[in-house]
Each structure stands twice: as structure tokens, then as C-alpha cells.
CSV table of C-alpha atoms in Angstrom, one decimal:
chain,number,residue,atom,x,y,z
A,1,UNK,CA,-11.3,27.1,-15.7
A,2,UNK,CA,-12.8,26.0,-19.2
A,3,UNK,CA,-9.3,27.3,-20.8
A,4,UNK,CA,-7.5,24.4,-18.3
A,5,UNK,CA,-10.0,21.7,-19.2
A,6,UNK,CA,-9.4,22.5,-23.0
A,7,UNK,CA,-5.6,22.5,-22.4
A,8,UNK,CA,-5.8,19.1,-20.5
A,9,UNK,CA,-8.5,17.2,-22.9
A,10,UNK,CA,-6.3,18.4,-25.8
A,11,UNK,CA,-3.0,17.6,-24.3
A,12,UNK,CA,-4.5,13.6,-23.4
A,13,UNK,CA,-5.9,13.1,-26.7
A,14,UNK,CA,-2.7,14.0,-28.8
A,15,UNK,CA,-0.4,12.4,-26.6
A,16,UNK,CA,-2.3,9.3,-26.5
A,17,UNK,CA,-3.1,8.7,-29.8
A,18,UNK,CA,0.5,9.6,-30.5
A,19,UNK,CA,1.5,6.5,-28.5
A,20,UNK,CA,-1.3,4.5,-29.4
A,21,UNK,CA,-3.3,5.5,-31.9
A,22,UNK,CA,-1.2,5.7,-35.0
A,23,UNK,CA,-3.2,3.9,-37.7
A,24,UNK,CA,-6.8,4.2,-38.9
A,25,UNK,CA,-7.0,0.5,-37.4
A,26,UNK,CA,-5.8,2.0,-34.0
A,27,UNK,CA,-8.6,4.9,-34.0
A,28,UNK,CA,-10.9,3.5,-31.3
A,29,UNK,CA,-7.9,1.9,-29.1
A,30,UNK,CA,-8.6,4.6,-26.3
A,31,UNK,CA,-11.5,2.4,-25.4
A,32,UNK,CA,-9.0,-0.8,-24.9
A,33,UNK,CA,-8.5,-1.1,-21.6
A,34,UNK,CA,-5.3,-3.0,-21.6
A,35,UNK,CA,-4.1,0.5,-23.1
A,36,UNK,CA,-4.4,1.8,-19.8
A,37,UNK,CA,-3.6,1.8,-16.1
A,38,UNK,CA,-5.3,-0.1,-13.9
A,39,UNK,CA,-4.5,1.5,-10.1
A,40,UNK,CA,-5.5,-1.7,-8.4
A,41,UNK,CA,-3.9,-4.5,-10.7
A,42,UNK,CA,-0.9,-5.5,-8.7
A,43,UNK,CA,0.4,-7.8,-10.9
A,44,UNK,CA,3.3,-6.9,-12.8
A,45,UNK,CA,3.5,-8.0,-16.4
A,46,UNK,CA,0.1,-7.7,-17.1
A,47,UNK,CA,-1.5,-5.2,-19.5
A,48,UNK,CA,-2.3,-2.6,-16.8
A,49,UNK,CA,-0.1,-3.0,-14.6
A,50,UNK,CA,0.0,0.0,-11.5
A,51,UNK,CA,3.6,0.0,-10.3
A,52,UNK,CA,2.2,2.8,-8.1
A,53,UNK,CA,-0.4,0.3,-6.8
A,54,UNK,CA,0.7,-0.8,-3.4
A,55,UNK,CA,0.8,2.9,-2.0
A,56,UNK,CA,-1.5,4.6,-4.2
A,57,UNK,CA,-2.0,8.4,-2.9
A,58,UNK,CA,-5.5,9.0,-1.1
A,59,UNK,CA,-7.0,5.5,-1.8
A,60,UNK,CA,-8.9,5.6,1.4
A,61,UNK,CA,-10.4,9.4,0.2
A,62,UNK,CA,-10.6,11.4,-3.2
A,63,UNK,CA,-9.5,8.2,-5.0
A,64,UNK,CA,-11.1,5.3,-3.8
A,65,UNK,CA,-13.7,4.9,-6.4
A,66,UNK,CA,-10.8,5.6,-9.1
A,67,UNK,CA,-8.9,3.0,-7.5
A,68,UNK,CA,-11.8,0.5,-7.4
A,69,UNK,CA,-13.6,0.8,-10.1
A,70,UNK,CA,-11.1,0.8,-13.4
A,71,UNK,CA,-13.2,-1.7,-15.5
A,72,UNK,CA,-16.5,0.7,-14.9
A,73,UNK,CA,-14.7,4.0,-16.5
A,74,UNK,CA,-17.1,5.3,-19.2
A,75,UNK,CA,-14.8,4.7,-22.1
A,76,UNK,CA,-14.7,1.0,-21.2
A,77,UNK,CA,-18.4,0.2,-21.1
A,78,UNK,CA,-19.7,-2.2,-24.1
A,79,UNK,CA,-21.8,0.4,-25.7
A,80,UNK,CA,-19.9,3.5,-25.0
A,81,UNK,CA,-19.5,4.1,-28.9
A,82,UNK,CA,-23.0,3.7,-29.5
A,83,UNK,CA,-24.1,6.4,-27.0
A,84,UNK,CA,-21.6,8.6,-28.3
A,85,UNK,CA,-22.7,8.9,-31.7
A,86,UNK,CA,-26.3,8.5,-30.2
A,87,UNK,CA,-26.3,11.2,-27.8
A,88,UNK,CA,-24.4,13.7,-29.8
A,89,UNK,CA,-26.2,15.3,-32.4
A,90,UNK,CA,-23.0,16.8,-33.3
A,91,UNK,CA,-21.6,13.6,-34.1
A,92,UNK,CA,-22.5,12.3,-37.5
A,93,UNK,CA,-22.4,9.0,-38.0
A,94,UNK,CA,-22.2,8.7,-41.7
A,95,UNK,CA,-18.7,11.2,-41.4
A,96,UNK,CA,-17.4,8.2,-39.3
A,97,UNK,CA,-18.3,5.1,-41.6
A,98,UNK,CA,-15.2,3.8,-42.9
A,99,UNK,CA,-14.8,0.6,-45.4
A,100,UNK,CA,-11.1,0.7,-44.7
A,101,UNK,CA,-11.3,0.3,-41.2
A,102,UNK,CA,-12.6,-2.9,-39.2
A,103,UNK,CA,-13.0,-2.6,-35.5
A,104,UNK,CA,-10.0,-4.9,-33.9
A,105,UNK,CA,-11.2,-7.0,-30.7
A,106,UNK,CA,-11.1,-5.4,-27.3
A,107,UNK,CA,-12.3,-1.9,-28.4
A,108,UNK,CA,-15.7,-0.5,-28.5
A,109,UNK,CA,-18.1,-1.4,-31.4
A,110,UNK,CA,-21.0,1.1,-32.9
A,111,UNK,CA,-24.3,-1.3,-32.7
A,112,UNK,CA,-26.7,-0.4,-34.8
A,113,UNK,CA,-30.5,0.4,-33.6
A,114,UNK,CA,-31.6,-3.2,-34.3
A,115,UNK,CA,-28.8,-4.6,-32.0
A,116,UNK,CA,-26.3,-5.4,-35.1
A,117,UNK,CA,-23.0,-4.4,-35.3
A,118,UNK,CA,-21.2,-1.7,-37.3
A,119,UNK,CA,-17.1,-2.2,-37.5
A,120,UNK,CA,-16.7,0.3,-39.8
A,121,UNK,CA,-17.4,3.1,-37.4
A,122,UNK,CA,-14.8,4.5,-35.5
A,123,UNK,CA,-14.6,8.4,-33.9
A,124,UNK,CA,-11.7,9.4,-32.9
A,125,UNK,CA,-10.2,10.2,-29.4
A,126,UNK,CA,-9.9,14.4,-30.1
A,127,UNK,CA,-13.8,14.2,-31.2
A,128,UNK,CA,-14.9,12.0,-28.1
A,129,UNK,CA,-12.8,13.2,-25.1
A,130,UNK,CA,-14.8,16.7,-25.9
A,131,UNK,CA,-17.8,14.5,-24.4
A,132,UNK,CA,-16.5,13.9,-21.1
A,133,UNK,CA,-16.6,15.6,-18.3
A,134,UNK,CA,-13.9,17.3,-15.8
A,135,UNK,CA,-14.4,14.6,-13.3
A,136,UNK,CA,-13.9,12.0,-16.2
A,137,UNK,CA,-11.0,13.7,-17.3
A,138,UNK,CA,-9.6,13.5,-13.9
A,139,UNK,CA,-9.9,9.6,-14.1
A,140,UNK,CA,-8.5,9.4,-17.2
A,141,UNK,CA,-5.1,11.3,-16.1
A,142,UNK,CA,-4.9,8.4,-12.8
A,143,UNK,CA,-5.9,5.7,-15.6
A,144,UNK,CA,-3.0,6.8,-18.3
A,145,UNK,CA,0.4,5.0,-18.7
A,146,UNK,CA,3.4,6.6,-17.8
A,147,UNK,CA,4.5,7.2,-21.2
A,148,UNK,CA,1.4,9.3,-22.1
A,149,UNK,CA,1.3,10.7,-18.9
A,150,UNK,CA,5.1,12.0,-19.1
A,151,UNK,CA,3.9,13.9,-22.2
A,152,UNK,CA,0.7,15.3,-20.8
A,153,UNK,CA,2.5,16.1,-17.6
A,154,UNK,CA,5.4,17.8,-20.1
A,155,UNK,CA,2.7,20.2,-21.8
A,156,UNK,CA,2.3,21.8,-18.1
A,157,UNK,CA,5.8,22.0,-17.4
A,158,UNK,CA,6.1,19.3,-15.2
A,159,UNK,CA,8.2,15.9,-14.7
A,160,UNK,CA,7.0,12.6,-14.6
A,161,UNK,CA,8.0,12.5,-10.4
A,162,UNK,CA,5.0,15.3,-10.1
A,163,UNK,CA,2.5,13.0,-11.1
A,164,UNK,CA,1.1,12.7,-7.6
A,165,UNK,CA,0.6,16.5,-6.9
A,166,UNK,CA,0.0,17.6,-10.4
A,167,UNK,CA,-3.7,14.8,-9.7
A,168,UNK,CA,-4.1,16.6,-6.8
A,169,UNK,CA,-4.2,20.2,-8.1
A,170,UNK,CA,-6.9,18.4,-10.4
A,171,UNK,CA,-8.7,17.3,-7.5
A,172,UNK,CA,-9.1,20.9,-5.7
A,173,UNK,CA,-9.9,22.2,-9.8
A,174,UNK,CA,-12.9,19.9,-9.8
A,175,UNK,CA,-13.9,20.9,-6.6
A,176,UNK,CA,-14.1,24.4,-7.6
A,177,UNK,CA,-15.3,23.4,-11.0
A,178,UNK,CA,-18.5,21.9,-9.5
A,179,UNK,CA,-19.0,24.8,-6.5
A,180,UNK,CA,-18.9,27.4,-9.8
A,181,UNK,CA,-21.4,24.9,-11.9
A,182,UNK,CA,-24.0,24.5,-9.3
A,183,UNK,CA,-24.0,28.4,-8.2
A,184,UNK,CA,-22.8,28.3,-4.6
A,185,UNK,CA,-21.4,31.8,-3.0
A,186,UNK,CA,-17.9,31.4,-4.1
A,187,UNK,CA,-17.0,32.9,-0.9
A,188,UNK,CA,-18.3,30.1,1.4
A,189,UNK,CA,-15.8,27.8,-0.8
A,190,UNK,CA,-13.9,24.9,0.7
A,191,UNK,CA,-13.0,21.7,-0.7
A,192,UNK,CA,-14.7,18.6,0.6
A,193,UNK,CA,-13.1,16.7,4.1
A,194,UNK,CA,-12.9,14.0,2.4
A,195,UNK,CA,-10.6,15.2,0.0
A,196,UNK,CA,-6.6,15.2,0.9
A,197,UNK,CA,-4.1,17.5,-0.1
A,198,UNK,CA,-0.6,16.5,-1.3
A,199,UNK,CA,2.3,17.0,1.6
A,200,UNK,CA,4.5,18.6,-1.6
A,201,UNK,CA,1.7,20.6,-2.9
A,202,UNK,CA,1.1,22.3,0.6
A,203,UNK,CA,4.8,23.5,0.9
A,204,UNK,CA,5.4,24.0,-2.5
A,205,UNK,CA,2.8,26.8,-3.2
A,206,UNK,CA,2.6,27.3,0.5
A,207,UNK,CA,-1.3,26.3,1.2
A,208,UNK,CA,-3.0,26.4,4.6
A,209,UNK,CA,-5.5,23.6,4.9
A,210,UNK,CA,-8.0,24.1,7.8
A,211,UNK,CA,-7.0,20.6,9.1
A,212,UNK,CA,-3.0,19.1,8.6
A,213,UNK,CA,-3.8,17.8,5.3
A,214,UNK,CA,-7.7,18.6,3.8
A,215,UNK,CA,-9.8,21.5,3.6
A,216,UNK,CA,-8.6,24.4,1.3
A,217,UNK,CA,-10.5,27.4,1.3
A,218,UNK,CA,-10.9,29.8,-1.8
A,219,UNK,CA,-7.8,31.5,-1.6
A,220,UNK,CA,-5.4,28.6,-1.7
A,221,UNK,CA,-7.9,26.8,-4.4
A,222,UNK,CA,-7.1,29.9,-6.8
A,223,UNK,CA,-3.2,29.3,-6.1
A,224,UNK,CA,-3.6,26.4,-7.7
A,225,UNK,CA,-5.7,27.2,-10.4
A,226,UNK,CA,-3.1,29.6,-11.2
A,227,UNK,CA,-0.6,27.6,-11.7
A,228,UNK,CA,-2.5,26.4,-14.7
A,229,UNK,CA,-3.7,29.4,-16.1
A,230,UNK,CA,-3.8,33.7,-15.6
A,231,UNK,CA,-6.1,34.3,-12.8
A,232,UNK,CA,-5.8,38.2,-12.8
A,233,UNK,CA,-9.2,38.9,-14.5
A,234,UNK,CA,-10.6,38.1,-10.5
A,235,UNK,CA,-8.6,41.7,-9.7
A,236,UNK,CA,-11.4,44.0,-10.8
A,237,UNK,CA,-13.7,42.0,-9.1
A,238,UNK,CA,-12.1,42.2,-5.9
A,239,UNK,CA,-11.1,45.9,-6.6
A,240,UNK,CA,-15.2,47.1,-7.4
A,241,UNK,CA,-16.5,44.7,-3.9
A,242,UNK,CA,-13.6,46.8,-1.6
A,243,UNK,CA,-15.6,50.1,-3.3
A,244,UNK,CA,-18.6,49.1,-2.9
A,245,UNK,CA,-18.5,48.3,0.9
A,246,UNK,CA,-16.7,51.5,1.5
A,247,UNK,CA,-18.9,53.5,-0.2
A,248,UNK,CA,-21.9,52.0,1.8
A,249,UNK,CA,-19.7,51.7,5.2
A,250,UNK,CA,-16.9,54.3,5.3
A,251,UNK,CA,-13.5,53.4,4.8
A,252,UNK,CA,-13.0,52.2,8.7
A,253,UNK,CA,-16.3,50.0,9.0
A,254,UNK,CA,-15.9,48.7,5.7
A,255,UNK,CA,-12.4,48.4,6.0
A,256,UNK,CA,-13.1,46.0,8.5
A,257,UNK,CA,-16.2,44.5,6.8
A,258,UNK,CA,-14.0,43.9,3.4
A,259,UNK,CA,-10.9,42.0,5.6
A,260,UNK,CA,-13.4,39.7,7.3
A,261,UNK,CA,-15.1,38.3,3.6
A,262,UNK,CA,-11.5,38.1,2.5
A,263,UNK,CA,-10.6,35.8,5.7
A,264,UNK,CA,-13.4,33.4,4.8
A,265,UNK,CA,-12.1,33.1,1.6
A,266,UNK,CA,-8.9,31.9,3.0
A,267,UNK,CA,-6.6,35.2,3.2
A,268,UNK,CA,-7.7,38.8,5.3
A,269,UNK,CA,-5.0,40.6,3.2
A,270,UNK,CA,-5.9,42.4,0.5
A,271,UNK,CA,-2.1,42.9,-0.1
A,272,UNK,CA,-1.2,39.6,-0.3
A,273,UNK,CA,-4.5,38.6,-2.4
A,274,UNK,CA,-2.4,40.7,-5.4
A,275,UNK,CA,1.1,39.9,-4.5
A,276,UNK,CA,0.4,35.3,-3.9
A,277,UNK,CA,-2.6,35.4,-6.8
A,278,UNK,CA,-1.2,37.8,-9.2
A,279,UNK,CA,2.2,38.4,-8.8
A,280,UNK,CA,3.5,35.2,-7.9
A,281,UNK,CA,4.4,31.9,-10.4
A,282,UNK,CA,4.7,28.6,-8.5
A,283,UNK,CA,6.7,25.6,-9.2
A,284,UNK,CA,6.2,22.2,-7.8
């Protein structure tokens, strides 16, 4: 899982400061918001436009909040450069301080301890997007124009058209990303109710959702997660439980014992746990 965060944080961060970020001037222009897509604004011309905004995908569920609340995104907020070098003791400010560089309007300013402001301080976007978070990530990739997105989406093998399911397979990662952080039995996994799955993502890598369209269990969350990176370090762990519970049951009880802790995770076959999860690339 951290190997896909590191792949997505440094995929966003090059490809946006290729397109926007080109000039010690331009350093802190990830925190302009007219650099960005706005999922609600409907109107077209405007800086962040959403052409997708009239039917944006799961706007009643997963993605209300993104939808709703653009302008209260971390890297927008008036002092977010402040708390970044503030709150990183990693980040040095005097490695930052630039005469050459002047903070243009519209991004975000370092203020200095006794509320003045500091415009020759600017950290850039590969140094602060290591500060966020996988749910923060995830609104950044809705919040992205479609020229950076094309890019990011190209680093994962994927077309522009995808950019609907390739959010989704970040949904169902954060989901697991947060069961894994706060130590719940991974085999009790299922993605929130509230959460939709993408119609092209369920036939595509052939998911079974408990309901029509939401709930994946562990099983189908791992087929995703594979599509992103190897998954076949979970095979010895599989391997030693199916041991285990024969040793302590006999090969018929526990045989019957292991396919029952395999169906809550989403599949009863052990055969098809290797041949979908370790055998098997998908496409989308």
C-alpha cells in the first residue's frame, strides 16, 4: 500500500509542476486554486471549470464533501504554508528563504510568528505533498486538471477516459488504507455502504459487491490493489493460516474451517485466491 501512495504523490507532484510550476516564481502555484478543478463550478470559461460537473460520479456518496467543499482543500487555506514549515521539523525554513523569489498573488504566503509576512519563502510541491495524507491525495487527483491528470493517469497505464474508475480504485485503497491503520481484523473487511463502486470497474476486474453497486469485501479490495502494485507477499500468509488450522483441526474439519474465513473475506476458494490475486493482471 505505502509503495502505491509513493507512486501516486510522486507521479502528482512532477506532473504538476511540469505544467505549472516551471519557474522559481511558479514554486508555490500548487496552492492557487484557479490551477485546479473545481467539481462544482459549472461555469465554463472560468478558472476551474468541471466539464464533468453536471454528472459528477458518486456526488450523492464517496464524493459529496469532495464535490462541496473545493475552496476548504488543505492546500488552499490562507496559512497552509505556515503550518507546513511550522509543523514539520523536517522542513527548514532557512533552506527555503529565497531573495530571488517573491510570492505572486493568489498563492500561499509563509507569515512569520509575529503575524508579518515572508514572500521569499516558498517549498516546493515534491517536499509538501509528502505531508498529506492518502485521503488528501485522493482529493487532489478529483481536484487536478485534465492535462495533469492525463499524465498521472499515464504513469499507471491508463487513459484519460479511465479517470472515473481509476478514483474509484482510490476510493476502495483508502478504505483499506484506514481498516490496516486503525488495526481492525482484516478479515472482517468491507468497504463502507456509503461508498459506490464504478459499473466499469465491477466487470472489468470482475468484482462482486454485496449489494448491485457498494460493498466490497477483502478479496475484491486486493484485486484492486493489485492492479497497482505486486500483491503476492499475502501468499505465505495465507499458505502458514491453511497449516495452522489443519494442524490443530485435521485436514477435513479444517478444511472446512479454512474455506469459511476465506468466504468472509470475499472468495471460499483457495484456488482461485492464487489464480485472480496472483496470477492474474487486469486492465480497465
Amino acid at each position: 500500500m505505502d509503495s502505491v501512495e509513493e507512486k501516486l504523490k510522486a507521479s502528482i507532484a512532477y506532473n504538476f509542476c511540469k505544467h505549472n510550476c516551471v519557474s522559481l516564481t511558479d514554486t508555490m502555484q500548487y496552492t492557487n486554486k484557479s490551477n485546479f478543478m473545481n467539481p462544482a463550478n459549472k461555469e465554463s470559461g472560468t478558472p476551474t471549470y468541471c466539464h464533468y460537473s453536471e454528472a459528477y460520479p458518486f456526488v450523492n456518496y464517496q464524493n459529496q464533501k469532495i464535490y462541496q467543499d473545493f475552496d476548504k482543500f488543505c492546500l488552499f487555506k490562507p496559512f497552509f504554508l505556515s503550518n507546513l514549515v511550522d509543523r514539520n521539523d523536517h522542513i527548514d525554513i532557512s533552506f527555503y528563504l529565497d531573495n530571488d523569489y517573491v510570492a505572486p498573488s493568489g498563492v500561499a504566503v509563509y507569515r512569520n510568528s509575529d503575524g508579518t509576512y515572508n514572500r521569499d519563502i516558498a517549498v516546493p510541491f515534491w517536499v509538501a505533498i509528502e505531508t498529506l495524507t492518502f485521503g488528501e491525495i485522493l482529493r487532489l487527483l478529483h481536484y487536478l486538471q485534465d492535462d495533469v491528470l492525463k499524465d498521472v493517469l499515464n504513469d499507471f497505464n491508463l487513459p484519460l477516459s479511465k479517470r472515473a474508475p481509476f478514483l474509484n480504485m482510490i476510493d476502495i485503497l483508502l478504505c483499506l488504507r484506514n481498516n490496516c491503520a486503525h488495526t481492525t481484523l482484516l478479515n472482517r473487511f468491507r468497504t463502507e455502504k456509503r461508498y459506490r463502486i464504478n459499473a466499469l470497474l465491477i466487470a472489468s476486474l470482475s468484482l462482486t459487491p454485496k449489494n448491485a453497486d457498494s460493498v466490497l469485501k477483502l478479496f475484491d479490495s486486493i484485486k484492486i490493489l493489485s492492479f497497482f502494485t505486486d500483491v503476492s507477499a499475502l501468499k505465505k500468509p495465507l499458505r502458514t493460516l491453511k497449516f495452522k488450522i489443519y494442524v490443530s483441526m485435521g485436514i477435513k474439519k479444517g478444511k472446512t474451517v479454512y474455506n469459511k474465513i476465506l468466504a468472509r473475506m470475499g472468495c471460499g476458494d483457495y484456488k482461485k485466491w492464487n489464480i485472480d490475486l496472483f496470477e492474474t493482471k487486469y486492465f480497465l
